[in-house]
Each structure stands twice: as structure tokens, then as C-alpha cells.
Amino acid sequence: MGTVARVVVVTPDEENAHHAIEQAFATIKHLESLMSDRDPNSQLSYVNQHAFAEPVRVDDAVFEVLIASLEYSRLSEGAFDITIGPLVQLWRTEQSSGIAPSAAAVARAKELVGWQNLILDPSQKTVRFAQEGMKLDLGAIAKGYAVDKALEDLWQLEMSGAMVDIGGNLRCYGKAPRGSRHWRIGLQDPRKDENTVLTLTMDDVAVATSGDYRRFALVDGKSFSHIINPSTAQSAQALSSVTIIAPTAMQADALSTAITVLEEQKGLQLVNAIKGVESILIKEGVFIMSKNADKYIIRRSHNN
Ligand code: FAD
Ligand code: MG
């Protein structure tokens, strides 16, 4: 998925551990092969090519992610939108060329974005586009979904504890390694990769961070984040880092992107309205926490 995946298991038997880890990676690879928009042979690419001409039947896993995506679009009033594909493609060209797209190209791509034009039929498990030229991009949700599914495997294989991390989308359960009472997660400084600004303590919970510091396009010395506000077609970069703590990794992944677009005020409103979800935002070096985020924080570095 264009990033690093890490699987940790806690179990007394080393052979079982290796078997379980292999299974978790096989699940992640399988989901990638279904949901990647870069792989021309993925099911998602097939949907992107054919779903305007006719309804396309998809795998249960893909359908589950599409249904959840529409739910997050509704919840965030369109800040989260997997039909963002045409705008993301312009952004990727900008990233590789260093040249900003023309206003006309942005306007054309923006016309193709709109979650209301994604039609899902739960009885047939089919996907259809109401508008020609639409393109789905699951970059903001599929990693979280894959983390949940890989963790489910490890649970079924009876690991006493486990953690799965795909590019900063992670979830853990049960026994922590090396006799620790809890799992500990370091949150990176958005400006300096090597620094940890916060340490979180977690049990049976997921964490995801969206940030503008790893993936950006540089044009005329100005950087543009890969997270795009669907209503303006502009990069969302008021917040330099958005960390969401949630019951599932898919929820944390999708919400971290949605809150990046919604920004501080509306973002916190949404987080505080969802049970079991907390957020830690960083804006110009300042931390902004949701109501109960404190309970997960065990250490802050000195300069914060
Ligand atoms: P997140 O905030 O979780 O997601 C941001 C991404 O979501 C953006 O990059 C964009 O794609 C999309 N997005 C932007 N704005 C919105 C919005 N408003 N609503 C919804 N979505 C939005 N990267 C590679 O370089 N090479 C690969 O081969 C590759 N393969 C991938 C395969 C899969 C199945 C997935 C899920 C991702 C893949 N990626 C690949 C993408 C890479 O991992 C992305 O950069 C990543 O998904 C961004 O994740 P994030 O956690 O940094 O940010
Ligand atoms: Mg995300």
C-alpha cells in the first residue's frame, strides 16, 4: 500500500507466532490487490473503468469499505469523500512535475467529485457511477480496514495479544509485549521524523494519524498536502497533524482524514459527538485535545 506494515504478536509459541504473522500479511496483501487504485488489475480499477457503463459486482470486503465510506461522507457532510479520485490524480501530477494544475483542469476534476453520485446496491453488492469520469480512491480508509481484518485473523488464531500497523494506522488488543501492562505508541513530531512528541497508552483500541509532512507536492517553494477539501478542491493544511483514537482502525483512518478537512472547530464537534472517539490535533505546534484524549497520554516531550 505504498507504505510500511508491521505486525506484532504476543504468544508463548514461536512457530504459531510466525504462522499468524504470515496470515496477517496475506490478508493485507489480498486487500491491497482488491482496493489499490494504482494497480490496473485491482477490483477498484475495474470499478473505476466500468461502473458508469454498468453496475459492477464487487467482493464483500470492497462493498463493506464502500458502504462505510458513504457513512463517513454523511457524518462529515462531505469532508470525507472517496470520489475524490480525479482531484487526487491532478495532485499526483503536481507532486511529480512540481507544476500546479490549471484552474480549468481543477474545475473539471472537481465537477466529477461527489459521493451522492456513488450508487451502491446492497442486495446485489454492486457499484454504479451516476456520472461519467468518476474515480474512487480508498487511500484514506483501506489501510484502516486492512488493519482491522489482519487483527481479526490474529484474534482467531488465538494470539494473546497483537498489534498491526500500516503506515501509522494501527490497532492492538490483549497482552502487550515483554510483560508491559499496556501497549505504548509514540506519536511523531509532524516537523521532525525522529522526534516523538507524545506517548500514548492503549488497550484494544485503534489510532491513526493524518499529516501533511510525509506526502506533499512542492510548487514554487510552497507545499500542498495530499488531503483535499472536496468543496474547495484545495489542499487541507490548517492542521499539521490529526490523530484519532477510535474503537476500529477503519474509523480512526477515515476520521483522521475527515477532521483534517473539517479543521479544528467543526472537527472537534464531530469527534466529541461520536462515542469512544478522541482526537489530538497539532496546529502550528500547539496541541488541541478532544474531551477525554488525556486519558491516553502518558508522556509529553519537554518542548511541548
Ligand atoms: P490519509 O489521510 O489516511 O489519506 C489521504 C489519502 O486519501 C490521500 O492521499 C488521497 O488519496 C485520499 N484523499 C484525499 N483527500 C480526501 C478526502 N477529502 N476524502 C477521502 N479521501 C481523500 N501509495 C504509493 O505511493 N504507491 C502505491 O503503490 C500505493 N498503493 C496503495 C494501495 C492501497 C490499497 C492503499 C489504500 C493505498 C496505497 N497507496 C500507495 C497510498 C498511500 O499509502 C497513501 O499515501 C495513503 O493512502 C495516504 O494515507 P495517509 O494515512 O497518509 O493519509
Ligand atoms: Mg485516513
PDB file of C-alpha atoms in Angstrom, residues 90-294:
ATOM      1  CA  LEU A  90      -4.157  16.093 -10.510  1.00  0.00           C
ATOM      2  CA  TRP A  91      -2.378  16.379  -7.178  1.00  0.00           C
ATOM      3  CA  ARG A  92      -0.109  13.413  -8.030  1.00  0.00           C
ATOM      4  CA  THR A  93       0.848  15.023 -11.349  1.00  0.00           C
ATOM      5  CA  GLU A  94       1.588  18.202  -9.444  1.00  0.00           C
ATOM      6  CA  GLN A  95       3.744  16.232  -6.998  1.00  0.00           C
ATOM      7  CA  SER A  96       5.834  14.623  -9.726  1.00  0.00           C
ATOM      8  CA  SER A  97       6.119  17.673 -12.004  1.00  0.00           C
ATOM      9  CA  GLY A  98       6.242  20.485  -9.448  1.00  0.00           C
ATOM     10  CA  ILE A  99       3.811  22.402 -11.645  1.00  0.00           C
ATOM     11  CA  ALA A 100       0.382  23.462 -10.387  1.00  0.00           C
ATOM     12  CA  PRO A 101      -2.593  22.323 -12.499  1.00  0.00           C
ATOM     13  CA  SER A 102      -4.563  24.980 -14.382  1.00  0.00           C
ATOM     14  CA  ALA A 103      -7.699  26.393 -12.771  1.00  0.00           C
ATOM     15  CA  ALA A 104      -9.713  24.880 -15.630  1.00  0.00           C
ATOM     16  CA  ALA A 105      -8.307  21.393 -15.001  1.00  0.00           C
ATOM     17  CA  VAL A 106      -9.098  21.706 -11.283  1.00  0.00           C
ATOM     18  CA  ALA A 107     -12.637  22.876 -12.048  1.00  0.00           C
ATOM     19  CA  ARG A 108     -13.197  19.942 -14.443  1.00  0.00           C
ATOM     20  CA  ALA A 109     -11.911  17.422 -11.897  1.00  0.00           C
ATOM     21  CA  LYS A 110     -13.998  18.981  -9.103  1.00  0.00           C
ATOM     22  CA  GLU A 111     -17.138  18.503 -11.212  1.00  0.00           C
ATOM     23  CA  LEU A 112     -16.513  14.749 -11.104  1.00  0.00           C
ATOM     24  CA  VAL A 113     -16.313  14.586  -7.306  1.00  0.00           C
ATOM     25  CA  GLY A 114     -19.466  13.883  -5.307  1.00  0.00           C
ATOM     26  CA  TRP A 115     -20.329  10.976  -3.037  1.00  0.00           C
ATOM     27  CA  GLN A 116     -24.031  11.368  -3.855  1.00  0.00           C
ATOM     28  CA  ASN A 117     -23.200  10.048  -7.331  1.00  0.00           C
ATOM     29  CA  LEU A 118     -21.910   6.746  -5.972  1.00  0.00           C
ATOM     30  CA  ILE A 119     -24.774   4.238  -6.091  1.00  0.00           C
ATOM     31  CA  LEU A 120     -24.479   1.064  -4.035  1.00  0.00           C
ATOM     32  CA  ASP A 121     -26.955  -1.819  -4.200  1.00  0.00           C
ATOM     33  CA  PRO A 122     -26.649  -3.916  -1.018  1.00  0.00           C
ATOM     34  CA  SER A 123     -28.827  -6.748  -2.345  1.00  0.00           C
ATOM     35  CA  GLN A 124     -26.591  -7.299  -5.404  1.00  0.00           C
ATOM     36  CA  LYS A 125     -23.327  -5.916  -3.914  1.00  0.00           C
ATOM     37  CA  THR A 126     -22.935  -3.720  -6.975  1.00  0.00           C
ATOM     38  CA  VAL A 127     -21.431  -0.279  -7.528  1.00  0.00           C
ATOM     39  CA  ARG A 128     -22.556   2.223 -10.128  1.00  0.00           C
ATOM     40  CA  PHE A 129     -21.458   5.759 -11.005  1.00  0.00           C
ATOM     41  CA  ALA A 130     -24.158   8.335 -11.794  1.00  0.00           C
ATOM     42  CA  GLN A 131     -21.602  10.472 -13.598  1.00  0.00           C
ATOM     43  CA  GLU A 132     -19.089   9.613 -16.300  1.00  0.00           C
ATOM     44  CA  GLY A 133     -15.403  10.049 -15.391  1.00  0.00           C
ATOM     45  CA  MET A 134     -15.803   9.430 -11.644  1.00  0.00           C
ATOM     46  CA  LYS A 135     -12.859   7.725  -9.882  1.00  0.00           C
ATOM     47  CA  LEU A 136     -12.760   6.172  -6.427  1.00  0.00           C
ATOM     48  CA  ASP A 137      -9.695   6.458  -4.201  1.00  0.00           C
ATOM     49  CA  LEU A 138      -9.627   4.423  -0.971  1.00  0.00           C
ATOM     50  CA  GLY A 139      -6.320   5.905   0.245  1.00  0.00           C
ATOM     51  CA  ALA A 140      -7.968   7.389   3.337  1.00  0.00           C
ATOM     52  CA  ILE A 141      -9.786   4.281   4.557  1.00  0.00           C
ATOM     53  CA  ALA A 142      -8.444   0.987   3.122  1.00  0.00           C
ATOM     54  CA  LYS A 143      -5.346   0.868   5.316  1.00  0.00           C
ATOM     55  CA  GLY A 144      -7.513   1.085   8.410  1.00  0.00           C
ATOM     56  CA  TYR A 145      -9.829  -1.627   7.109  1.00  0.00           C
ATOM     57  CA  ALA A 146      -6.847  -3.895   6.378  1.00  0.00           C
ATOM     58  CA  VAL A 147      -5.527  -3.353   9.922  1.00  0.00           C
ATOM     59  CA  ASP A 148      -8.900  -4.447  11.362  1.00  0.00           C
ATOM     60  CA  LYS A 149      -9.042  -7.565   9.175  1.00  0.00           C
ATOM     61  CA  ALA A 150      -5.438  -8.596   9.887  1.00  0.00           C
ATOM     62  CA  LEU A 151      -6.065  -8.150  13.601  1.00  0.00           C
ATOM     63  CA  GLU A 152      -9.199 -10.296  13.319  1.00  0.00           C
ATOM     64  CA  ASP A 153      -7.016 -13.098  11.889  1.00  0.00           C
ATOM     65  CA  LEU A 154      -4.629 -12.849  14.832  1.00  0.00           C
ATOM     66  CA  TRP A 155      -7.528 -12.934  17.266  1.00  0.00           C
ATOM     67  CA  GLN A 156      -8.939 -16.041  15.585  1.00  0.00           C
ATOM     68  CA  LEU A 157      -5.519 -17.677  15.700  1.00  0.00           C
ATOM     69  CA  GLU A 158      -5.639 -17.125  19.456  1.00  0.00           C
ATOM     70  CA  MET A 159      -2.684 -14.804  19.893  1.00  0.00           C
ATOM     71  CA  SER A 160      -2.754 -13.477  23.478  1.00  0.00           C
ATOM     72  CA  GLY A 161      -2.018 -10.008  22.181  1.00  0.00           C
ATOM     73  CA  ALA A 162      -1.281  -8.316  18.869  1.00  0.00           C
ATOM     74  CA  MET A 163      -0.720  -5.069  17.071  1.00  0.00           C
ATOM     75  CA  VAL A 164      -0.986  -4.270  13.366  1.00  0.00           C
ATOM     76  CA  ASP A 165       0.361  -1.003  11.962  1.00  0.00           C
ATOM     77  CA  ILE A 166       0.046   0.026   8.312  1.00  0.00           C
ATOM     78  CA  GLY A 167       1.694   3.376   7.712  1.00  0.00           C
ATOM     79  CA  GLY A 168       0.630   4.915  11.002  1.00  0.00           C
ATOM     80  CA  ASN A 169      -2.823   3.314  11.099  1.00  0.00           C
ATOM     81  CA  LEU A 170      -2.681   0.882  13.956  1.00  0.00           C
ATOM     82  CA  ARG A 171      -4.743  -1.163  16.339  1.00  0.00           C
ATOM     83  CA  CYS A 172      -3.865  -3.501  19.184  1.00  0.00           C
ATOM     84  CA  TYR A 173      -5.531  -5.847  21.644  1.00  0.00           C
ATOM     85  CA  GLY A 174      -4.740  -8.049  24.602  1.00  0.00           C
ATOM     86  CA  LYS A 175      -1.392  -8.731  26.169  1.00  0.00           C
ATOM     87  CA  ALA A 176       1.382  -6.219  25.447  1.00  0.00           C
ATOM     88  CA  PRO A 177       4.949  -7.402  24.684  1.00  0.00           C
ATOM     89  CA  ARG A 178       7.686  -8.024  27.253  1.00  0.00           C
ATOM     90  CA  GLY A 179       5.448  -8.001  30.297  1.00  0.00           C
ATOM     91  CA  SER A 180       4.279  -4.399  29.871  1.00  0.00           C
ATOM     92  CA  ARG A 181       0.857  -3.748  31.287  1.00  0.00           C
ATOM     93  CA  HIS A 182      -0.248  -1.711  28.265  1.00  0.00           C
ATOM     94  CA  TRP A 183       0.675  -1.147  24.638  1.00  0.00           C
ATOM     95  CA  ARG A 184       2.590   2.100  24.132  1.00  0.00           C
ATOM     96  CA  ILE A 185       2.534   4.133  20.959  1.00  0.00           C
ATOM     97  CA  GLY A 186       4.801   7.059  20.140  1.00  0.00           C
ATOM     98  CA  LEU A 187       3.334   9.960  18.194  1.00  0.00           C
ATOM     99  CA  GLN A 188       5.796  11.629  15.854  1.00  0.00           C
ATOM    100  CA  ASP A 189       6.581  15.291  15.594  1.00  0.00           C
ATOM    101  CA  PRO A 190       4.993  16.438  12.306  1.00  0.00           C
ATOM    102  CA  ARG A 191       8.087  18.509  11.554  1.00  0.00           C
ATOM    103  CA  LYS A 192      10.855  16.131  12.679  1.00  0.00           C
ATOM    104  CA  ASP A 193      10.536  12.464  11.829  1.00  0.00           C
ATOM    105  CA  GLU A 194      12.856  11.230  14.560  1.00  0.00           C
ATOM    106  CA  ASN A 195      11.143  13.027  17.466  1.00  0.00           C
ATOM    107  CA  THR A 196       8.291  11.575  19.471  1.00  0.00           C
ATOM    108  CA  VAL A 197       6.066  14.325  20.841  1.00  0.00           C
ATOM    109  CA  LEU A 198       3.654  12.159  22.792  1.00  0.00           C
ATOM    110  CA  THR A 199       3.495   8.629  24.106  1.00  0.00           C
ATOM    111  CA  LEU A 200       0.060   7.041  24.198  1.00  0.00           C
ATOM    112  CA  THR A 201      -1.046   4.057  26.206  1.00  0.00           C
ATOM    113  CA  MET A 202      -3.620   1.811  24.617  1.00  0.00           C
ATOM    114  CA  ASP A 203      -5.561  -1.417  25.070  1.00  0.00           C
ATOM    115  CA  ASP A 204      -7.979  -2.783  22.498  1.00  0.00           C
ATOM    116  CA  VAL A 205      -8.128   0.450  20.574  1.00  0.00           C
ATOM    117  CA  ALA A 206      -7.022   1.945  17.245  1.00  0.00           C
ATOM    118  CA  VAL A 207      -5.011   5.060  16.407  1.00  0.00           C
ATOM    119  CA  ALA A 208      -4.450   6.816  13.082  1.00  0.00           C
ATOM    120  CA  THR A 209      -2.610   9.965  12.153  1.00  0.00           C
ATOM    121  CA  SER A 210      -3.087  12.063   9.049  1.00  0.00           C
ATOM    122  CA  GLY A 211      -0.462  14.658   8.407  1.00  0.00           C
ATOM    123  CA  ASP A 212       0.850  16.975   5.749  1.00  0.00           C
ATOM    124  CA  TYR A 213       4.521  16.181   6.456  1.00  0.00           C
ATOM    125  CA  ARG A 214       5.152  12.914   4.612  1.00  0.00           C
ATOM    126  CA  ARG A 215       3.277  13.382   1.387  1.00  0.00           C
ATOM    127  CA  PHE A 216       3.167  16.762  -0.217  1.00  0.00           C
ATOM    128  CA  ALA A 217       3.671  18.417  -3.582  1.00  0.00           C
ATOM    129  CA  LEU A 218       6.147  21.273  -3.805  1.00  0.00           C
ATOM    130  CA  VAL A 219       5.254  24.109  -6.179  1.00  0.00           C
ATOM    131  CA  ASP A 220       7.166  27.410  -6.169  1.00  0.00           C
ATOM    132  CA  GLY A 221       8.615  26.520  -2.773  1.00  0.00           C
ATOM    133  CA  LYS A 222       5.136  26.072  -1.259  1.00  0.00           C
ATOM    134  CA  SER A 223       3.951  22.648  -0.140  1.00  0.00           C
ATOM    135  CA  PHE A 224       0.499  21.209  -0.819  1.00  0.00           C
ATOM    136  CA  SER A 225      -0.893  18.387   1.287  1.00  0.00           C
ATOM    137  CA  HIS A 226      -2.341  15.218  -0.291  1.00  0.00           C
ATOM    138  CA  ILE A 227      -5.568  15.666   1.658  1.00  0.00           C
ATOM    139  CA  ILE A 228      -8.026  17.663  -0.391  1.00  0.00           C
ATOM    140  CA  ASN A 229     -11.098  19.585   0.664  1.00  0.00           C
ATOM    141  CA  PRO A 230     -13.771  18.344  -1.777  1.00  0.00           C
ATOM    142  CA  SER A 231     -15.784  21.552  -1.517  1.00  0.00           C
ATOM    143  CA  THR A 232     -12.890  23.857  -2.480  1.00  0.00           C
ATOM    144  CA  ALA A 233     -10.619  21.419  -4.400  1.00  0.00           C
ATOM    145  CA  GLN A 234      -7.728  22.865  -2.360  1.00  0.00           C
ATOM    146  CA  SER A 235      -5.244  21.108  -0.078  1.00  0.00           C
ATOM    147  CA  ALA A 236      -6.405  20.901   3.536  1.00  0.00           C
ATOM    148  CA  GLN A 237      -3.479  22.114   5.605  1.00  0.00           C
ATOM    149  CA  ALA A 238      -4.706  24.188   8.507  1.00  0.00           C
ATOM    150  CA  LEU A 239      -3.742  21.327  10.857  1.00  0.00           C
ATOM    151  CA  SER A 240      -0.274  19.831  10.605  1.00  0.00           C
ATOM    152  CA  SER A 241      -1.273  16.572  12.275  1.00  0.00           C
ATOM    153  CA  VAL A 242      -4.551  14.903  13.209  1.00  0.00           C
ATOM    154  CA  THR A 243      -4.502  11.817  15.435  1.00  0.00           C
ATOM    155  CA  ILE A 244      -7.719   9.917  16.048  1.00  0.00           C
ATOM    156  CA  ILE A 245      -8.217   7.272  18.712  1.00  0.00           C
ATOM    157  CA  ALA A 246     -11.229   5.049  17.956  1.00  0.00           C
ATOM    158  CA  PRO A 247     -12.595   1.541  18.504  1.00  0.00           C
ATOM    159  CA  THR A 248     -11.670   0.384  14.981  1.00  0.00           C
ATOM    160  CA  ALA A 249      -8.781   1.233  12.678  1.00  0.00           C
ATOM    161  CA  MET A 250     -11.117   1.945   9.760  1.00  0.00           C
ATOM    162  CA  GLN A 251     -12.953   4.512  11.859  1.00  0.00           C
ATOM    163  CA  ALA A 252      -9.676   6.115  13.002  1.00  0.00           C
ATOM    164  CA  ASP A 253      -8.319   6.202   9.425  1.00  0.00           C
ATOM    165  CA  ALA A 254     -11.427   7.753   7.855  1.00  0.00           C
ATOM    166  CA  LEU A 255     -11.973  10.235  10.674  1.00  0.00           C
ATOM    167  CA  SER A 256      -8.352  11.410  10.692  1.00  0.00           C
ATOM    168  CA  THR A 257      -8.767  12.446   7.054  1.00  0.00           C
ATOM    169  CA  ALA A 258     -12.241  13.927   7.608  1.00  0.00           C
ATOM    170  CA  ILE A 259     -11.091  16.017  10.594  1.00  0.00           C
ATOM    171  CA  THR A 260      -8.078  17.292   8.616  1.00  0.00           C
ATOM    172  CA  VAL A 261     -10.555  18.722   6.102  1.00  0.00           C
ATOM    173  CA  LEU A 262     -13.086  19.933   8.692  1.00  0.00           C
ATOM    174  CA  GLU A 263     -10.362  21.724  10.685  1.00  0.00           C
ATOM    175  CA  GLU A 264     -10.315  22.492  14.381  1.00  0.00           C
ATOM    176  CA  GLN A 265     -13.776  23.743  15.302  1.00  0.00           C
ATOM    177  CA  LYS A 266     -16.026  21.517  13.208  1.00  0.00           C
ATOM    178  CA  GLY A 267     -13.601  18.632  13.580  1.00  0.00           C
ATOM    179  CA  LEU A 268     -13.725  18.693  17.372  1.00  0.00           C
ATOM    180  CA  GLN A 269     -17.502  18.998  17.256  1.00  0.00           C
ATOM    181  CA  LEU A 270     -17.695  15.824  15.211  1.00  0.00           C
ATOM    182  CA  VAL A 271     -15.203  13.920  17.376  1.00  0.00           C
ATOM    183  CA  ASN A 272     -16.948  14.916  20.596  1.00  0.00           C
ATOM    184  CA  ALA A 273     -20.257  13.712  19.128  1.00  0.00           C
ATOM    185  CA  ILE A 274     -19.028  10.153  18.437  1.00  0.00           C
ATOM    186  CA  LYS A 275     -18.866   7.742  21.345  1.00  0.00           C
ATOM    187  CA  GLY A 276     -15.442   6.238  22.070  1.00  0.00           C
ATOM    188  CA  VAL A 277     -13.597   8.562  19.664  1.00  0.00           C
ATOM    189  CA  GLU A 278     -10.930  11.080  20.750  1.00  0.00           C
ATOM    190  CA  SER A 279      -8.576  13.369  18.853  1.00  0.00           C
ATOM    191  CA  ILE A 280      -5.216  15.055  19.277  1.00  0.00           C
ATOM    192  CA  LEU A 281      -4.689  17.857  16.767  1.00  0.00           C
ATOM    193  CA  ILE A 282      -1.499  19.829  16.212  1.00  0.00           C
ATOM    194  CA  LYS A 283      -1.892  23.313  14.806  1.00  0.00           C
ATOM    195  CA  GLU A 284       1.200  25.498  14.409  1.00  0.00           C
ATOM    196  CA  GLY A 285       2.956  23.467  17.085  1.00  0.00           C
ATOM    197  CA  VAL A 286       0.079  23.708  19.587  1.00  0.00           C
ATOM    198  CA  PHE A 287      -1.830  20.640  20.805  1.00  0.00           C
ATOM    199  CA  ILE A 288      -5.622  20.686  20.735  1.00  0.00           C
ATOM    200  CA  MET A 289      -7.296  17.770  22.511  1.00  0.00           C
ATOM    201  CA  SER A 290     -10.831  16.424  22.487  1.00  0.00           C
ATOM    202  CA  LYS A 291     -12.724  15.981  25.786  1.00  0.00           C
ATOM    203  CA  ASN A 292     -11.157  12.742  27.052  1.00  0.00           C
ATOM    204  CA  ALA A 293      -7.983  12.400  24.964  1.00  0.00           C
ATOM    205  CA  ASP A 294      -5.883  12.993  28.076  1.00  0.00           C
TER     206      ASP A 294
END
